[in-house]
Short mmCIF file of C-alpha atoms in Angstrom, two decimals:
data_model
loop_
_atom_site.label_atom_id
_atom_site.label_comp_id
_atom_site.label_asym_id
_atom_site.label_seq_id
_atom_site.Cartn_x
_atom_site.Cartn_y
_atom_site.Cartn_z
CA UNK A 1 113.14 109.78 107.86
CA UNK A 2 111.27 106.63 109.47
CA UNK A 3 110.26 103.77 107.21
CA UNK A 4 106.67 102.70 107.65
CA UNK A 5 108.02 99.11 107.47
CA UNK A 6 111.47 99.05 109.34
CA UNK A 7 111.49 96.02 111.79
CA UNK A 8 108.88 94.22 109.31
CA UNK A 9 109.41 91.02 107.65
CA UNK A 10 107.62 89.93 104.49
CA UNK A 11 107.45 87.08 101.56
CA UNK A 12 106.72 88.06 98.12
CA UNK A 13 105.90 85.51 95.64
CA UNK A 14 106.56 85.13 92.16
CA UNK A 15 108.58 87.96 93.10
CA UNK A 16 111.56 87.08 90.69
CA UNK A 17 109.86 89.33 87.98
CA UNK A 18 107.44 92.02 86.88
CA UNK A 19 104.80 93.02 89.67
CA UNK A 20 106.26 91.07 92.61
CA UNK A 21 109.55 92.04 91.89
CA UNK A 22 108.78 95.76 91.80
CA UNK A 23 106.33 94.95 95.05
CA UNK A 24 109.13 93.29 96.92
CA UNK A 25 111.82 96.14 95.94
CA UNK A 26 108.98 98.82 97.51
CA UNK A 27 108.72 97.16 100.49
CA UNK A 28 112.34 96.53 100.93
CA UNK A 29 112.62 100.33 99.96
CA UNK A 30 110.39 101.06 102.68
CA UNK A 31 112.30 99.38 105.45
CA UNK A 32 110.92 95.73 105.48
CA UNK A 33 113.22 92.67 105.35
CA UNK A 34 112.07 90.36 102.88
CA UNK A 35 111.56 86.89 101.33
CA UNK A 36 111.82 86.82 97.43
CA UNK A 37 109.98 83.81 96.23
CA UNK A 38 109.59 82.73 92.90
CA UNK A 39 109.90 79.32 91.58
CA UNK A 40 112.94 77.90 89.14
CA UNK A 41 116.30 77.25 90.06
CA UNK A 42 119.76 79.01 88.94
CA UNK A 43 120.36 78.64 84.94
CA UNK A 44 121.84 80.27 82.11
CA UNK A 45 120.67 83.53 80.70
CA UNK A 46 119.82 84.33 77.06
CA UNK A 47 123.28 84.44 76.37
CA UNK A 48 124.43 81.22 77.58
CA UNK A 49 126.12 82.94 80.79
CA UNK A 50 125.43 81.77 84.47
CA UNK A 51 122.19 83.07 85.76
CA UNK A 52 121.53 83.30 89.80
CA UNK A 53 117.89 82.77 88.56
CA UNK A 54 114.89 85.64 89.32
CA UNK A 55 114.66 85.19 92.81
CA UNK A 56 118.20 85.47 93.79
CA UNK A 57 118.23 88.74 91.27
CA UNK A 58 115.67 90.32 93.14
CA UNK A 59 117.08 89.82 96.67
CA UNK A 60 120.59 91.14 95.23
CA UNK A 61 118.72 93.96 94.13
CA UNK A 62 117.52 95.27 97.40
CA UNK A 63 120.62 94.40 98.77
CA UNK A 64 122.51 96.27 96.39
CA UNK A 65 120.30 98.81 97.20
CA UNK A 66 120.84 98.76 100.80
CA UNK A 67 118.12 96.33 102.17
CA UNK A 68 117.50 93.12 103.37
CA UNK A 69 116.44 90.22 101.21
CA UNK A 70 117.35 85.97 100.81
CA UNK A 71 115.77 84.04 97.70
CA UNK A 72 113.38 80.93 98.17
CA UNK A 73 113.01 78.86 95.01
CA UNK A 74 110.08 77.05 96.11
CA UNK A 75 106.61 76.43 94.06
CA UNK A 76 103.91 77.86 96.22
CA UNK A 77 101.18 75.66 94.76
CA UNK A 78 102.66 72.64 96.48
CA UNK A 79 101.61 72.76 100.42
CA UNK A 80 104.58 71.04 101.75
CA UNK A 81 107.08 73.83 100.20
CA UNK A 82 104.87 76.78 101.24
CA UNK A 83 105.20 75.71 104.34
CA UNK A 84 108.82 75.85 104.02
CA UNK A 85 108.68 78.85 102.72
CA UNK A 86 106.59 80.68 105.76
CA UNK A 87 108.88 78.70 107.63
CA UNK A 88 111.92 80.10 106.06
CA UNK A 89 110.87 83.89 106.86
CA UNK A 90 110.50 83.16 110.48
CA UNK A 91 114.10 81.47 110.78
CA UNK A 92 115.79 84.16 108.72
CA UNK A 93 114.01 87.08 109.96
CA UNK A 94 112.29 86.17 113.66
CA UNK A 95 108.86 86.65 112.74
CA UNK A 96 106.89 86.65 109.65
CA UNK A 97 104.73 90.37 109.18
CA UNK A 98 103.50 90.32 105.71
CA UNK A 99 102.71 87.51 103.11
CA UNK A 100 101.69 89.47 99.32
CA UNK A 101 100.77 86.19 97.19
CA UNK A 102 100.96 87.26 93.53
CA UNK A 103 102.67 84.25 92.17
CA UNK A 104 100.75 83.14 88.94
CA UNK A 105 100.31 81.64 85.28
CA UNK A 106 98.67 81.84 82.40
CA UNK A 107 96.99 79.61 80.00
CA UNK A 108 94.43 81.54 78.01
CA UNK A 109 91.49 79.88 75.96
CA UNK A 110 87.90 79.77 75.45
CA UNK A 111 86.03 77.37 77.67
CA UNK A 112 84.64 75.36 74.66
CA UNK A 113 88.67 74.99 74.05
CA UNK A 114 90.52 74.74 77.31
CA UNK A 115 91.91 71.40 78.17
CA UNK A 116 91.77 70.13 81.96
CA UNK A 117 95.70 70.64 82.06
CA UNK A 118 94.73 74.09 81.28
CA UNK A 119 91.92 74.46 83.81
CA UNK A 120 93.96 72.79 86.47
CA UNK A 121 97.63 74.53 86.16
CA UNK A 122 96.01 78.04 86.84
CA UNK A 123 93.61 77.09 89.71
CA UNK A 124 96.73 75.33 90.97
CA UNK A 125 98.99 78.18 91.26
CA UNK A 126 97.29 80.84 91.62
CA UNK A 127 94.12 79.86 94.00
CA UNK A 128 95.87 76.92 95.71
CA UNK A 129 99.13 78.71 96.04
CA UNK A 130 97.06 81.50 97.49
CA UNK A 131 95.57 79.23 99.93
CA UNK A 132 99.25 77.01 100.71
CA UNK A 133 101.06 80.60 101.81
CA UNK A 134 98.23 81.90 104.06
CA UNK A 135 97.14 79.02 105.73
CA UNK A 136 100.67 78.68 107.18
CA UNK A 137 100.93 82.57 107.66
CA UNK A 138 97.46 82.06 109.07
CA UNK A 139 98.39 79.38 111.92
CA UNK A 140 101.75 81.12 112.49
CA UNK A 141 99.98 84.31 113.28
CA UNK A 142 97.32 82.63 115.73
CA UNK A 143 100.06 80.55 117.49
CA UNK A 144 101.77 84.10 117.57
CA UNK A 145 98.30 85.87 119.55
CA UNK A 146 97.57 83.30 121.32
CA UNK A 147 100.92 83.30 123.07
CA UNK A 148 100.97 86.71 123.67
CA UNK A 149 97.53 86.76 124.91
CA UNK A 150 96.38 89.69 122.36
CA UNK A 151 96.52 90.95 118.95
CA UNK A 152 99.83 90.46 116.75
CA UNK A 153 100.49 92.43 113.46
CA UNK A 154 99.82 90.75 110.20
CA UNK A 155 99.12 91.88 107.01
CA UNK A 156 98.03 89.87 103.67
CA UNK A 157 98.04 91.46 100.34
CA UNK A 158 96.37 89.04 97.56
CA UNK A 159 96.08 89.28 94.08
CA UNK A 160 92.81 89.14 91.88
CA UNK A 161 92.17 90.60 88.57
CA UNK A 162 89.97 92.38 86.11
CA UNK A 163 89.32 88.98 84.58
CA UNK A 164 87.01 87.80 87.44
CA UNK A 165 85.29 91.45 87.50
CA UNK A 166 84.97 91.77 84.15
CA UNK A 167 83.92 87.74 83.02
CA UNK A 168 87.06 87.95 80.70
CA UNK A 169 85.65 85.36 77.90
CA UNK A 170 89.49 84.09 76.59
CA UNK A 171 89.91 83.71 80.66
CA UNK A 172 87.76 81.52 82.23
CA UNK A 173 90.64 79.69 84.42
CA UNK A 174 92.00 82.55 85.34
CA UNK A 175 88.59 84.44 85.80
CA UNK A 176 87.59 81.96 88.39
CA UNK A 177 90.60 81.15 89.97
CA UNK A 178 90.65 85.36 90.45
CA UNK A 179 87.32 85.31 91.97
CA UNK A 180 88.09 82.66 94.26
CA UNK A 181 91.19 84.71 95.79
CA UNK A 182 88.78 87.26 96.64
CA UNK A 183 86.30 84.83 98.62
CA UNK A 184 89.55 83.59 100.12
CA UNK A 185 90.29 86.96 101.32
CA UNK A 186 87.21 88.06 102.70
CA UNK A 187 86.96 84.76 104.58
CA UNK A 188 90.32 85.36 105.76
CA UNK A 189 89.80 88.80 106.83
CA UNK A 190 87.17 87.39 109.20
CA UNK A 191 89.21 84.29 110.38
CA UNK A 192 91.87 86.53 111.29
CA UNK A 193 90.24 89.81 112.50
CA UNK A 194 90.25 89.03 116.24
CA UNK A 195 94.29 88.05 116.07
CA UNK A 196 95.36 91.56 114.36
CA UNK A 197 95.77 90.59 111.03
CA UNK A 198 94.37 92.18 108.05
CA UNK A 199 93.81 90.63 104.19
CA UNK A 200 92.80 92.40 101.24
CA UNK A 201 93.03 91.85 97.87
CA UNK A 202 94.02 94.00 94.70
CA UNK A 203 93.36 93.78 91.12
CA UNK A 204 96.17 95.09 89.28
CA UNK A 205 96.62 96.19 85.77
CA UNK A 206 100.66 96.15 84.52
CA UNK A 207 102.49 95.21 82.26
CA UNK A 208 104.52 92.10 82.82
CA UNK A 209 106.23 89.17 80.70
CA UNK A 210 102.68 87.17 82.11
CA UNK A 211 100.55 90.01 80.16
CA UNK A 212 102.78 91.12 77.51
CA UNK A 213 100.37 89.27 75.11
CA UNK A 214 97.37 91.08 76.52
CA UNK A 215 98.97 94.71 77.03
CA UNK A 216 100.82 95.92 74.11
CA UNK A 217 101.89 99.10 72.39
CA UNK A 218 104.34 100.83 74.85
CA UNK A 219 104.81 103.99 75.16
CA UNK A 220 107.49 105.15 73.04
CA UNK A 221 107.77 108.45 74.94
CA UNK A 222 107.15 110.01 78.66
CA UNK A 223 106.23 106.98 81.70
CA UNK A 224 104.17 104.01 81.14
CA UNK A 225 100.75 104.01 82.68
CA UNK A 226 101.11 100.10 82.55
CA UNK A 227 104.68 99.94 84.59
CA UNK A 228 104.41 97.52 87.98
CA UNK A 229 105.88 99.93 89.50
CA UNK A 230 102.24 101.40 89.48
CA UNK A 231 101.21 99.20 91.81
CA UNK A 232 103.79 98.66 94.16
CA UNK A 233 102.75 101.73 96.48
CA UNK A 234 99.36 100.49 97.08
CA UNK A 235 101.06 96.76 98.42
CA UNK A 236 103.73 98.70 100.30
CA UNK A 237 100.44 101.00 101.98
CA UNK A 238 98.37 97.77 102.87
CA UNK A 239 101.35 96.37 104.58
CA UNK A 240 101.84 99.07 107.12
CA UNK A 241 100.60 99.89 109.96
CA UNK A 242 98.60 102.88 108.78
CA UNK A 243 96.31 100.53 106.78
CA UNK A 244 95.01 98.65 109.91
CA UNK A 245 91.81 99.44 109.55
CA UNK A 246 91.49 98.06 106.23
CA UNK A 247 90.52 94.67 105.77
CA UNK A 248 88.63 92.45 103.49
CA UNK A 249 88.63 94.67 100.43
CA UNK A 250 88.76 94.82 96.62
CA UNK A 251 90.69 97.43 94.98
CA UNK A 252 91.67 98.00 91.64
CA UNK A 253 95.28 100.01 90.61
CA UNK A 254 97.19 101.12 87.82
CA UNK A 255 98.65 103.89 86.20
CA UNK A 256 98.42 106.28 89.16
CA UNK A 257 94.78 105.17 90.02
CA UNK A 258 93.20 103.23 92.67
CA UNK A 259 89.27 102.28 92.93
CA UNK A 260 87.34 100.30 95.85
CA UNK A 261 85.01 98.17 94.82
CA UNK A 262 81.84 98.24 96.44
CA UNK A 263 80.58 94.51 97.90
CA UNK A 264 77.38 93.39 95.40
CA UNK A 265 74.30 94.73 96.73
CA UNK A 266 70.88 92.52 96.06
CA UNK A 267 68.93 94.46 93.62
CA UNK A 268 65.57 92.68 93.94
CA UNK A 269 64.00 90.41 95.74
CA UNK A 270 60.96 88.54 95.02
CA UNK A 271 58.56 86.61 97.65
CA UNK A 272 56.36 83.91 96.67
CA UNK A 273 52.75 84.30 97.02
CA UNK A 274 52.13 80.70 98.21
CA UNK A 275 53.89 78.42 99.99
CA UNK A 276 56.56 78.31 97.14
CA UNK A 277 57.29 79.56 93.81
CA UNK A 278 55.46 77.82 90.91
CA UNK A 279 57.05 77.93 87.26
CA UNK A 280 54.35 80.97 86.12
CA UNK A 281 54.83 83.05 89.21
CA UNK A 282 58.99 83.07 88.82
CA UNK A 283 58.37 83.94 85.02
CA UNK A 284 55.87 86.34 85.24
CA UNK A 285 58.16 88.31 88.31
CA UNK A 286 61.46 87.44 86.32
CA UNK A 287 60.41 88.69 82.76
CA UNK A 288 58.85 91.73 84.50
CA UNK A 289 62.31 92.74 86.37
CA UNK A 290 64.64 91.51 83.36
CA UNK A 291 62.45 93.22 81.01
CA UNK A 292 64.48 96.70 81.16
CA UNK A 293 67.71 95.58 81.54
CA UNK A 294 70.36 95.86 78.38
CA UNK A 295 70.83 92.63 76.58
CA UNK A 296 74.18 91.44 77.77
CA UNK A 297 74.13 92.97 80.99
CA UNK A 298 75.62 89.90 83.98
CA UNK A 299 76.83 90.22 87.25
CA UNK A 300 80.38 91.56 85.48
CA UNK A 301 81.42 94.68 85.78
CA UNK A 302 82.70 95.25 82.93
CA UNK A 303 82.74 99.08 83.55
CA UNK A 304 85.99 98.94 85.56
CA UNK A 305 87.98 97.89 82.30
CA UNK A 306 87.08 101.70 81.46
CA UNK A 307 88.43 102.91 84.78
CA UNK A 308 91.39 105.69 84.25
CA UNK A 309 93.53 108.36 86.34
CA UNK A 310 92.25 111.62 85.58
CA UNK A 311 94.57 113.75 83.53
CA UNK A 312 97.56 114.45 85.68
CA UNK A 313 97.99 117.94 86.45
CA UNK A 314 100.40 120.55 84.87
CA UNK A 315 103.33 121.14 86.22
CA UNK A 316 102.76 123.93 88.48
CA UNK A 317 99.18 123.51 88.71
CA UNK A 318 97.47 121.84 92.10
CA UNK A 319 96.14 118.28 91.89
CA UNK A 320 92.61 117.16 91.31
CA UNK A 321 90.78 116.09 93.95
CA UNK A 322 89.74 112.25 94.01
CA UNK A 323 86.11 111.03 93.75
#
């Protein structure tokens, strides 16, 4: 059977663990060499033995398993070692293919409460860290088209969340450093659209050591809707060359389910009877249109923390059809 990915390089970050670890084992699994990135160096386990560290477990993984992998320690959020670490891919491997940024932290608390250490450790890892990795990926994969004279392959896979769609209140670090990923892909998406290369970003929903404060109660029978292994399929289908058409988009996975999300629309639009707006005119047009809305209702959609896979069919029985 052909792999989708087989001559394919890619770098996972904060693959060491939980949803980049199962993302980097699925596209290792489906024929792509890879880079497991996630930062710390070798220690000692809970029981006081020698520990390889994450990264290095992750790469022995897939090569346990039959595939291709080396470990980078390196902390994405500082630009000097993301460089290194595109860098790295292309020595080991020849080229880079694929970069899936999903490195990240978390340091929940209401905005009245958050300290700036708080504030600045999130939007440090995960929306700079975003940034460090593709802007070398980026200029690698222009240098790469412009030599050629055409269009080289490149795919990005980002990672948002629920928090910026939603407005998570405990979040507001996270929320925004989330939404920023996603105005980092689109503008991406159109940077790199004339060299090949695609970017989208997903918002998953798993259960990880990062979440395991947020998504509790585990299943104590049959599989867990919540496992990172969930995800994975949708990062290993955005990296291949089937997907090539898709490019600067939002989707949302877990537990067997994927959703696009639609770009906003405007839903009204007022024009000024004179030469501007005066204070009257915007209230009068403003308390007419807000008027019938729900108290509480924002720009968050809050509706896609309801999102679920339809019930799963019996065995035997044919699948649903998606909507």
């Amino acid at each position: 059977m052909s792999l989708p990915l087989a001559g394919l390089s890619a770098i996972v970050t904060g693959a060491g663990r939980g949803l980049g670890r199962a993302e980097a084992l699925e596209l290792a699994r489906l024929g792509a060499a890879v880079v497991v990135n996630d930062y710390g160096q070798p220690g000692r386990d809970g029981t006081g033995q020698a520990s390889a560290g994450p990264a290095e477990e992750t790469a022995a993984e897939i090569r346990a398993a039959g595939g291709t992998a080396v470990a980078h320690t390196g902390d994405v959020s500082d630009h000097r070692q993301a460089q290194e670490l595109v860098e790295s891919a292309v020595q080991e491997f020849g080229k880079l293919d694929i970069l899936v940024n999903n490195a990240g932290i978390l340091r929940d608390r209401m905005v009245f409460s958050m300290t700036e250490e708080e504030w600045d450790s999130v939007i440090r890892v995960h929306l700079k860290g975003h940034f460090n990795t593709t802007r070398f990926a980026a200029a690698y994969w222009r240098e790469r088209a412009k030599t050629a004279g055409g269009t080289v392959y490149g795919r990005i896979v980002n990672t948002s969340s629920e928090a910026f769609l939603a407005g998570s209140a405990g979040q507001p670090n996270y929320a925004a450093a989330k939404g920023g990923v996603v105005g980092l892909t689109t503008s991406t998406a159109h940077a790199l659209a004339k060299y090949g290369v695609t970017a989208n970003a997903i918002c998953p929903r798993a259960r990880t050591r990062m979440t395991e404060d947020v998504f509790t109660g585990v299943p104590a029978t049959g599989p867990d809707p919540l496992a990172p292994e969930h995800v994975a399929p949708l990062v290993g289908y955005l990296a291949a060359p089937a997907a090539g058409r898709i490019s600067g988009q939002l989707l949302v996975v877990h537990g067997g389910m994927v959703a696009v999300v639609e770009r906003p629309r405007v839903g009204a639009k007022f024009d000024s009877k004179q030469d501007r707006f005066t204070y009257d005119e915007l209230d009068t047009l403003h308390n007419a249109h807000f008027a019938g809305r729900e108290r509480g209702e924002t720009f968050a959609a809050t509706e896609v923390l309801g999102l679920r896979r339809e019930q799963a069919p019996a065995r035997g029985e044919a699948p649903l059809t998606g909507r």
